[in-house]
PDB file of C-alpha atoms in Angstrom:
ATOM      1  CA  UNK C   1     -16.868   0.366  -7.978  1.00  0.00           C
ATOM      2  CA  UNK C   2     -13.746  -0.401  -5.916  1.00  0.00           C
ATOM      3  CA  UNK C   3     -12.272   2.018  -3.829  1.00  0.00           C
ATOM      4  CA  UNK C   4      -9.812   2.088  -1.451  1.00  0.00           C
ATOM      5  CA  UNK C   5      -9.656   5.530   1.259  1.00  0.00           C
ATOM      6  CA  UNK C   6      -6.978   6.235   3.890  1.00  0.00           C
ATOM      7  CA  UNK C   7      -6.475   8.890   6.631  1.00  0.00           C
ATOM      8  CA  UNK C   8      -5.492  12.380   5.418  1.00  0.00           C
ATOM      9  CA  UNK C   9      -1.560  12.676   5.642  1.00  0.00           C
ATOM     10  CA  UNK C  10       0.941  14.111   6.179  1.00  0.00           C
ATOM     11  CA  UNK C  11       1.505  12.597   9.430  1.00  0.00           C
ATOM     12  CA  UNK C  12       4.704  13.461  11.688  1.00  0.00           C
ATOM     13  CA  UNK C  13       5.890  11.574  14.563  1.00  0.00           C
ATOM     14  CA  UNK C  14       8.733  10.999  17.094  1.00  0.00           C
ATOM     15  CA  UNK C  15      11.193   8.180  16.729  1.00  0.00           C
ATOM     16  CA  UNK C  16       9.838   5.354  18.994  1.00  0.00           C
ATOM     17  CA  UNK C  17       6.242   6.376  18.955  1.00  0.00           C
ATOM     18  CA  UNK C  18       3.202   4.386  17.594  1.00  0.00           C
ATOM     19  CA  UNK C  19       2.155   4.360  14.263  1.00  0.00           C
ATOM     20  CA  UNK C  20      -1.624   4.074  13.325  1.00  0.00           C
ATOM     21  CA  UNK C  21      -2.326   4.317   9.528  1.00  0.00           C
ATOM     22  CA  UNK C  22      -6.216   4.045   8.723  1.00  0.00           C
ATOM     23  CA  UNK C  23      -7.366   2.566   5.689  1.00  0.00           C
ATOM     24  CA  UNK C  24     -11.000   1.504   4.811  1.00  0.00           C
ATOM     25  CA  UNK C  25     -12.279  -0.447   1.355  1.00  0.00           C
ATOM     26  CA  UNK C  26     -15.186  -0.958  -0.382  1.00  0.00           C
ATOM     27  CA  UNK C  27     -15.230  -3.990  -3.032  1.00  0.00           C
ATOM     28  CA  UNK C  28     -17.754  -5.868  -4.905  1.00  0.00           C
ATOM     29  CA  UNK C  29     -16.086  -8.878  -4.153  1.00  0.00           C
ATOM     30  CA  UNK C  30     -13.331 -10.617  -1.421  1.00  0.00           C
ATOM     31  CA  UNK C  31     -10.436  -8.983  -2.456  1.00  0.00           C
ATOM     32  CA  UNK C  32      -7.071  -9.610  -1.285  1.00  0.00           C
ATOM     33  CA  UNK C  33      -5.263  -6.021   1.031  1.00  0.00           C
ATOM     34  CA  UNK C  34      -1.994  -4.583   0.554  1.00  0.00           C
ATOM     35  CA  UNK C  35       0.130  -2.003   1.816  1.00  0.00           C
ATOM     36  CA  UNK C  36       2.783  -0.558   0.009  1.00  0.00           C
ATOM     37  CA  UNK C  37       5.389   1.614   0.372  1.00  0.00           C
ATOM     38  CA  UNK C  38       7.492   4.015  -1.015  1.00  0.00           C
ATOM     39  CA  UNK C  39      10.691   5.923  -0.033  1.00  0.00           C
ATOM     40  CA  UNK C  40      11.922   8.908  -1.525  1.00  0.00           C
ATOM     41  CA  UNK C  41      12.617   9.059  -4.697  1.00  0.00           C
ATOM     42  CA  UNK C  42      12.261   5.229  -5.066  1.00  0.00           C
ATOM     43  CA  UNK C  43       9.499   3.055  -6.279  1.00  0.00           C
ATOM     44  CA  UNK C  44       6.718   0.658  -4.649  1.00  0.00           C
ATOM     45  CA  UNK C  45       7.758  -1.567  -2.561  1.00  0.00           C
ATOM     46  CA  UNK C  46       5.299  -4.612  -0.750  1.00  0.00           C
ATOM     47  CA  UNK C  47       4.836  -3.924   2.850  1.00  0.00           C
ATOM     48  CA  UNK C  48       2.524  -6.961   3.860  1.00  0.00           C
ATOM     49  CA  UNK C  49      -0.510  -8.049   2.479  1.00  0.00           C
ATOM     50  CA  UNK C  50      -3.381 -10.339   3.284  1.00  0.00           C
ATOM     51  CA  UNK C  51      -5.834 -12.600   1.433  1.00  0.00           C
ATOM     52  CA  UNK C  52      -8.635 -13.195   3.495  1.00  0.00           C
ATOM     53  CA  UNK C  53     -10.178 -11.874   6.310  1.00  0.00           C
ATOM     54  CA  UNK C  54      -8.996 -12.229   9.865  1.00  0.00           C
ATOM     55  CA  UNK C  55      -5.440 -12.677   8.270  1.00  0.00           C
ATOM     56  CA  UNK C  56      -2.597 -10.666   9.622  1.00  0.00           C
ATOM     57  CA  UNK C  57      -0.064  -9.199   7.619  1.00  0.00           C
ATOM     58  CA  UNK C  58       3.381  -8.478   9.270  1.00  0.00           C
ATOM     59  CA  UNK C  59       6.841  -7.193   8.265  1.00  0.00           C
ATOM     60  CA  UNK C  60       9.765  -5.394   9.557  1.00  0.00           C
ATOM     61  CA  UNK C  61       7.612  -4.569  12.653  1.00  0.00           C
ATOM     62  CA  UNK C  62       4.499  -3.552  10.858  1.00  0.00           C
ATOM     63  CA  UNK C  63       1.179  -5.245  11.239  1.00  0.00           C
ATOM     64  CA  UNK C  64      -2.210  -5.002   9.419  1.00  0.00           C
ATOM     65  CA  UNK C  65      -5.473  -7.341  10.280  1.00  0.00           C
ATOM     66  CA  UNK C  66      -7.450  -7.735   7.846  1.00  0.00           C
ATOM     67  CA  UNK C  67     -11.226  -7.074   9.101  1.00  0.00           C
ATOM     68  CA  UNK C  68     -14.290  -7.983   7.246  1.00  0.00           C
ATOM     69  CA  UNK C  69     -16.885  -6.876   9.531  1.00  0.00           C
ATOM     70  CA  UNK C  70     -15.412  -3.044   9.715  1.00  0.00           C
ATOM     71  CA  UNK C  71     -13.910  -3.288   5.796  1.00  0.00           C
ATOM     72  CA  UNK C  72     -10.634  -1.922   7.790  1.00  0.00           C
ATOM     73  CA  UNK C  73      -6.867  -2.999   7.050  1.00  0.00           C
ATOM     74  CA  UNK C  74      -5.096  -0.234   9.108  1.00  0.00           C
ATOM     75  CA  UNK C  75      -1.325  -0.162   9.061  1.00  0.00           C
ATOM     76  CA  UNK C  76       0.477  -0.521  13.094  1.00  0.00           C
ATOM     77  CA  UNK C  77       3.609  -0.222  14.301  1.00  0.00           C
ATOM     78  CA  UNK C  78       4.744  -0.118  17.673  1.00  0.00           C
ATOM     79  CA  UNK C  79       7.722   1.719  17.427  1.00  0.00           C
ATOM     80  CA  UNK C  80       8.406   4.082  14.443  1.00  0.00           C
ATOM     81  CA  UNK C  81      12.165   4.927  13.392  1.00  0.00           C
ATOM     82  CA  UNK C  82      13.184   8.034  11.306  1.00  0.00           C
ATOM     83  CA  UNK C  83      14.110   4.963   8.852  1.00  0.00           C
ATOM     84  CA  UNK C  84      10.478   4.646   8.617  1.00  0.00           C
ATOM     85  CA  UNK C  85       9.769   8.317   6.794  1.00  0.00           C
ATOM     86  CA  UNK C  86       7.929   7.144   3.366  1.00  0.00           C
ATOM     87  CA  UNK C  87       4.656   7.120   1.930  1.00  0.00           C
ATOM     88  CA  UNK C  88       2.058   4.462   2.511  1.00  0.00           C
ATOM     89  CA  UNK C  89      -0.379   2.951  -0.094  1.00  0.00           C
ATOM     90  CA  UNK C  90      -3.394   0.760   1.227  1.00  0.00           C
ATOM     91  CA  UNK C  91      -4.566  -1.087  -2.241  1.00  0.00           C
ATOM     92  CA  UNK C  92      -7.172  -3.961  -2.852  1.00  0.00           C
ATOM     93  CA  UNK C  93      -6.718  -6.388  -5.800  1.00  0.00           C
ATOM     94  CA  UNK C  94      -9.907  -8.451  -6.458  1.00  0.00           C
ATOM     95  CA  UNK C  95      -9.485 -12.058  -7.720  1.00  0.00           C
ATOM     96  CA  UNK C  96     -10.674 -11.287 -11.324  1.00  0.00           C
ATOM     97  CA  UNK C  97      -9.563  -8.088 -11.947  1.00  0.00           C
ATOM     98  CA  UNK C  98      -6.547  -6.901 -13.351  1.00  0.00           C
ATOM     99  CA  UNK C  99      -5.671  -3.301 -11.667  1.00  0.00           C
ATOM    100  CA  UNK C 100      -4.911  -2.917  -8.202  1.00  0.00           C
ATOM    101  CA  UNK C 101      -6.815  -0.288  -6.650  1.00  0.00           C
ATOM    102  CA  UNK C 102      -4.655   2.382  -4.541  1.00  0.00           C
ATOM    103  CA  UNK C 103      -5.136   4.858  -1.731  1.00  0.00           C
ATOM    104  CA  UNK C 104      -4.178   8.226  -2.046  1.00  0.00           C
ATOM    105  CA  UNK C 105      -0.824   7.342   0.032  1.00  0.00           C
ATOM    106  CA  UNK C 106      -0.173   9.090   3.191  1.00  0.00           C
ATOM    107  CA  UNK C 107       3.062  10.908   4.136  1.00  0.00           C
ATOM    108  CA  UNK C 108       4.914   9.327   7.025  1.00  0.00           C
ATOM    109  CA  UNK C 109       7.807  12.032   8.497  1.00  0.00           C
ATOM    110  CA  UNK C 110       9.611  10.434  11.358  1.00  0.00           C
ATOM    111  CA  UNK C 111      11.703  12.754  13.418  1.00  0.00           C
ATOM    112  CA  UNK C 112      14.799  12.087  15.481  1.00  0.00           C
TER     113      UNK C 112
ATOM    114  CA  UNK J   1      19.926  -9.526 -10.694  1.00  0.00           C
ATOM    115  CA  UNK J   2      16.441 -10.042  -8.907  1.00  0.00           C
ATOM    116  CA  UNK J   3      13.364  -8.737  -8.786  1.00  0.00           C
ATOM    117  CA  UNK J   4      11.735  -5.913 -11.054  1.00  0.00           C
ATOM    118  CA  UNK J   5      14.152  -3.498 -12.905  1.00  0.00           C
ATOM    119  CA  UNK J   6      13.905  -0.152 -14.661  1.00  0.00           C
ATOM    120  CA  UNK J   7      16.290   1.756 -17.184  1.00  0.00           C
ATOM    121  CA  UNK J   8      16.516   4.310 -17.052  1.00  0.00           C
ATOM    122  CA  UNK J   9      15.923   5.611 -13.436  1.00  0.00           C
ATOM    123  CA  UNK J  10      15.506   9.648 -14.388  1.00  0.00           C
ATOM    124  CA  UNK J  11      15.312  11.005 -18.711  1.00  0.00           C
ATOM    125  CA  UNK J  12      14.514  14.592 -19.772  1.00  0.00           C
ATOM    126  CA  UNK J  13      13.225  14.878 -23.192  1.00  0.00           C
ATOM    127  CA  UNK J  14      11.979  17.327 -25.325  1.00  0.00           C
ATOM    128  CA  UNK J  15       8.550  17.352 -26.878  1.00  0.00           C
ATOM    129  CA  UNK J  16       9.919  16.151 -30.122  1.00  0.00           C
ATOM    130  CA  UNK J  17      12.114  13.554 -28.955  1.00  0.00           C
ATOM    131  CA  UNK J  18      11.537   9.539 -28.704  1.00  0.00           C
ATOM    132  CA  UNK J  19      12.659   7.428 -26.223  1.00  0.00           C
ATOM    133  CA  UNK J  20      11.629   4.240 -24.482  1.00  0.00           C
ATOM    134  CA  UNK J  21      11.647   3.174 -21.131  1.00  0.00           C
ATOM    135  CA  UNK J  22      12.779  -0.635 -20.112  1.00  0.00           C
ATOM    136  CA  UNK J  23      11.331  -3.002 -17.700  1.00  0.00           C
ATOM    137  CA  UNK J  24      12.977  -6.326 -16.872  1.00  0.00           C
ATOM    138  CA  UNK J  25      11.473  -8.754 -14.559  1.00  0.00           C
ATOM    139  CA  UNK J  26      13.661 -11.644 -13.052  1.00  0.00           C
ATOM    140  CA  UNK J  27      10.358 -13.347 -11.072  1.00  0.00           C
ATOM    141  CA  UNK J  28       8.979 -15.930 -13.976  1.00  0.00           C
ATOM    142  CA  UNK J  29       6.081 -14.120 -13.807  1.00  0.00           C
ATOM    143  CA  UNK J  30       3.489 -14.337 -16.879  1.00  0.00           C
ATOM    144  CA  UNK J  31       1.863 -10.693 -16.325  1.00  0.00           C
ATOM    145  CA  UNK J  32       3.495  -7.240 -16.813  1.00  0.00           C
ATOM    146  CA  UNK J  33       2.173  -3.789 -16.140  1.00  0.00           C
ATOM    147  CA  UNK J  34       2.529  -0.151 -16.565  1.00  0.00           C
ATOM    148  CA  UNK J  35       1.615   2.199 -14.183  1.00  0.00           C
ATOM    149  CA  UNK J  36       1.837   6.595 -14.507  1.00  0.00           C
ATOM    150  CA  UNK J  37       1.934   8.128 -11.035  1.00  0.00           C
ATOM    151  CA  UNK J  38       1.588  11.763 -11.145  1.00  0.00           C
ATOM    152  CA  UNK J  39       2.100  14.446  -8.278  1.00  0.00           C
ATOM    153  CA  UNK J  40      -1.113  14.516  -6.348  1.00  0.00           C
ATOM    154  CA  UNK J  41      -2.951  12.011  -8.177  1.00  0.00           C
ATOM    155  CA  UNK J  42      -3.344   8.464  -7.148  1.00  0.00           C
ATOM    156  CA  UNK J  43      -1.556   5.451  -9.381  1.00  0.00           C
ATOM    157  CA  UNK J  44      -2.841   4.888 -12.844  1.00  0.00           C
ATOM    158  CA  UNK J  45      -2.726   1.799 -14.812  1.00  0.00           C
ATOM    159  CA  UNK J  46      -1.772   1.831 -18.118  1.00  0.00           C
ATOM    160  CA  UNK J  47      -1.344  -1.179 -19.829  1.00  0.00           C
ATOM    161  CA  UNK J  48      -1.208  -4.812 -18.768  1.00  0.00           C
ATOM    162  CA  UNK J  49       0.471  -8.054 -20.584  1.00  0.00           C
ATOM    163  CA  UNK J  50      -0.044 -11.287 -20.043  1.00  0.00           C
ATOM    164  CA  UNK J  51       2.118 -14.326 -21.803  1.00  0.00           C
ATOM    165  CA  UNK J  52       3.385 -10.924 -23.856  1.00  0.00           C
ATOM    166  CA  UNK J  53      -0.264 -10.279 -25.127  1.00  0.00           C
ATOM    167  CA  UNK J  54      -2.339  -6.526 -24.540  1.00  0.00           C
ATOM    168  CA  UNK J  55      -4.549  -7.464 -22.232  1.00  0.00           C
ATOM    169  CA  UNK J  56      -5.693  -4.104 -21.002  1.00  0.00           C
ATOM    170  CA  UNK J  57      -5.236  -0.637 -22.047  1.00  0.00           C
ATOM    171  CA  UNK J  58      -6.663   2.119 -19.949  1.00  0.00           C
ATOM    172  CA  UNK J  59      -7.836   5.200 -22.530  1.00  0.00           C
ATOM    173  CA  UNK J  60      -4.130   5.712 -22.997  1.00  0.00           C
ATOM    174  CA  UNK J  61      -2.726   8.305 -25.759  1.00  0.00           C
ATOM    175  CA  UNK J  62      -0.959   7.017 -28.558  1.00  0.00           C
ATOM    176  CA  UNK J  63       1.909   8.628 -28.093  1.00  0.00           C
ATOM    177  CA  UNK J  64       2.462   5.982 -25.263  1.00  0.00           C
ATOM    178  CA  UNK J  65       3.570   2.516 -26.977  1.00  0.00           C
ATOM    179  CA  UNK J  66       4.310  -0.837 -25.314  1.00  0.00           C
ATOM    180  CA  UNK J  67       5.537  -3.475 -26.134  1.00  0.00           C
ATOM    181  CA  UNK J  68       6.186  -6.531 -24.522  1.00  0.00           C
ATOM    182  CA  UNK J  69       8.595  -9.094 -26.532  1.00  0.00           C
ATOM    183  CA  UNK J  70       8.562 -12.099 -24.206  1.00  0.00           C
ATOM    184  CA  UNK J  71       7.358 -12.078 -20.738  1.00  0.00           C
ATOM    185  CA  UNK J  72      10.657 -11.139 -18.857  1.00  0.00           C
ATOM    186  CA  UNK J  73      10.930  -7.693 -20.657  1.00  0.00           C
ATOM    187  CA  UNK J  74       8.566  -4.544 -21.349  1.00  0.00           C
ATOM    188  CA  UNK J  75       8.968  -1.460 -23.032  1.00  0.00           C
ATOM    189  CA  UNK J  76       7.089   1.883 -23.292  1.00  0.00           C
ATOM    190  CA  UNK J  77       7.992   3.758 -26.288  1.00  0.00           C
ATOM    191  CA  UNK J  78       7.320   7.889 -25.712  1.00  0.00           C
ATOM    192  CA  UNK J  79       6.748  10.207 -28.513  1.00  0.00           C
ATOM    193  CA  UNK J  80       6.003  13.519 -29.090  1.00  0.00           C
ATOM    194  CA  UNK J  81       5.383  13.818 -25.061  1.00  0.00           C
ATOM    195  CA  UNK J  82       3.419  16.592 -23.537  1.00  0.00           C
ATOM    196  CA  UNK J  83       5.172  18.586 -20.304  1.00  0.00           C
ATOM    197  CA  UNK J  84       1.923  17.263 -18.426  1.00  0.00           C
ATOM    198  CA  UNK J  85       3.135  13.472 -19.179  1.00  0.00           C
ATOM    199  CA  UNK J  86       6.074  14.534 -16.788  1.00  0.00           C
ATOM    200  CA  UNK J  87       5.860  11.636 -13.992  1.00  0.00           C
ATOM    201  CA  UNK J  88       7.245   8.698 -12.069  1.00  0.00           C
ATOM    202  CA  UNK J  89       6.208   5.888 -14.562  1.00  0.00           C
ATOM    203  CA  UNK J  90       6.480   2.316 -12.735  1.00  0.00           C
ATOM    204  CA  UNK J  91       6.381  -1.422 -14.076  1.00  0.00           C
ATOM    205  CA  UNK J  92       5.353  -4.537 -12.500  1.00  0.00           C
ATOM    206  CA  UNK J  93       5.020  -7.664 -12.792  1.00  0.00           C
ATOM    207  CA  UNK J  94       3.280 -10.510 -11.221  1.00  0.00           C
ATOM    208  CA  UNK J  95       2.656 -14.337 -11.345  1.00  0.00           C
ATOM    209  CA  UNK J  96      -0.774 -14.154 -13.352  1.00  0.00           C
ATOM    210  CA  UNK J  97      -2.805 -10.958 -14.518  1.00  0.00           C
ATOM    211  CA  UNK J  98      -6.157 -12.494 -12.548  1.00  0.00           C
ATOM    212  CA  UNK J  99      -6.278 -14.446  -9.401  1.00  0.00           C
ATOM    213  CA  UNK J 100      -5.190 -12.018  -6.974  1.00  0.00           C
ATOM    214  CA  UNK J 101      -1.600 -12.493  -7.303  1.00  0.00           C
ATOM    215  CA  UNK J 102       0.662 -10.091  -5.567  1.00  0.00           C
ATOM    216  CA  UNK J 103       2.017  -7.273  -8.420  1.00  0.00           C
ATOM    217  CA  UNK J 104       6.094  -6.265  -7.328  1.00  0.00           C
ATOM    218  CA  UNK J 105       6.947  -2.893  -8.703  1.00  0.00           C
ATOM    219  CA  UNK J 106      10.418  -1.842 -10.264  1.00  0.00           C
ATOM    220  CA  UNK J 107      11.635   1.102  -9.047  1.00  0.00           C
ATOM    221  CA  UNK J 108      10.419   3.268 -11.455  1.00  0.00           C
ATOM    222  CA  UNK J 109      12.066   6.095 -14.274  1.00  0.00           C
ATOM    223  CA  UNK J 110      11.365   9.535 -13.089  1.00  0.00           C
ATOM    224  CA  UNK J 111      10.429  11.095 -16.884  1.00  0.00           C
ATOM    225  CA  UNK J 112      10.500  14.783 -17.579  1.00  0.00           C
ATOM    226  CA  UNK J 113       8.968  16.332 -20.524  1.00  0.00           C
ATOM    227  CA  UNK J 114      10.273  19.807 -21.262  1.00  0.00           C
TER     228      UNK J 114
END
């Protein structure tokens, strides 16, 4: 089946350092990427996604390529802010199905 | 308002008690979903509506009822809850249920069964 599997959290870094969030997929079929996120105490909210591969997703300074050869869509950012503290879900939706398929979410802690 | 909302944002109930949760979706989208996210456990779907019809329930208790009335609004009716059906329980909605279409998530009510 489909499964989605990203790095082990939590994960702490300093304000202004670079963010690398892996997440691999396997899928039956070409399914579109997400990444979510979600602050505390606060529901999902859409990151970036991207619908086909060699697409780049992109918002509020974070970037995800979406790579067919390597199944990859890991999460960038140049420059993390404590702003930034949240978890991150990778998910794959395929075109027929009806369930998005999450990551186990990793813990971002950004410190000042 | 815009977007997905969800009322309320935090209820404690008893065992015994019924409530329901509300979703209201202010996209035009056709599709609605439930989704349970426990502590430590990744997301689970729940039930999905399209043009206000069941099209999906995952192996869901009964005491968990939905209902969707039109396609702007859904509701989850609890009864006779279980302290282990304590959890973040989030809606969303999106354009179509297939197709790929992005799902936006409320922001979720934060339900604890005592």
């Amino acid at each position: 089946g489909d499964s989605v599997t990203q790095m082990e959290g939590p994960v702490t870094l300093s304000e202004e350092a670079f963010l690398t969030i892996n997440c691999t997929y396997t899928a039956t079929g070409y399914p579109s990427l997400f990444w979510y996120v979600q602050y505390p105490g606060e529901g999902l909210q859409l990151l970036l996604k991207a619908t086909k591969a060699d697409d780049k997703g992109s918002n509020k300074g974070f970037e995800a390529t979406y790579r067919k050869e390597t199944t990859s869509f890991h999460l960038e950012k140049g420059s993390v802010q404590v702003s930034d503290s949240a978890v991150y879900f990778c998910a794959l939706l395929i075109g027929s199905a009806r369930q998005l398929t999450f990551g186990s979410g990793t813990q971002l802690t950004v410190l000042p | 308002e815009t977007g997905v909302t969800q009322t309320p944002r935090h209820l404690v109930m008893g065992m015994t008690n019924k409530k329901s949760l509300k979703c209201e979706q202010h996209l035009g989208h056709n599709a609605m979903y439930w989704y349970k996210q426990s502590a430590k456990k990744p997301l689970e779907l729940m039930f999905v509506y399209s043009l206000e019809e069941r099209v999906e329930n995952n192996s869901v208790p009964s005491r968990f009822s939905p209902e969707c009335p039109n396609s702007s609004h859904l509701f989850l009716h609890l009864h006779t809850l279980q302290p282990e059906d304590s959890a973040l329980y989030l809606c969303a909605s999106s354009q179509q249920v297939a197709g790929g279409d992005t799902q936006y998530f409320g922001p979720g009510t934060r339900l604890t069964v005592l």
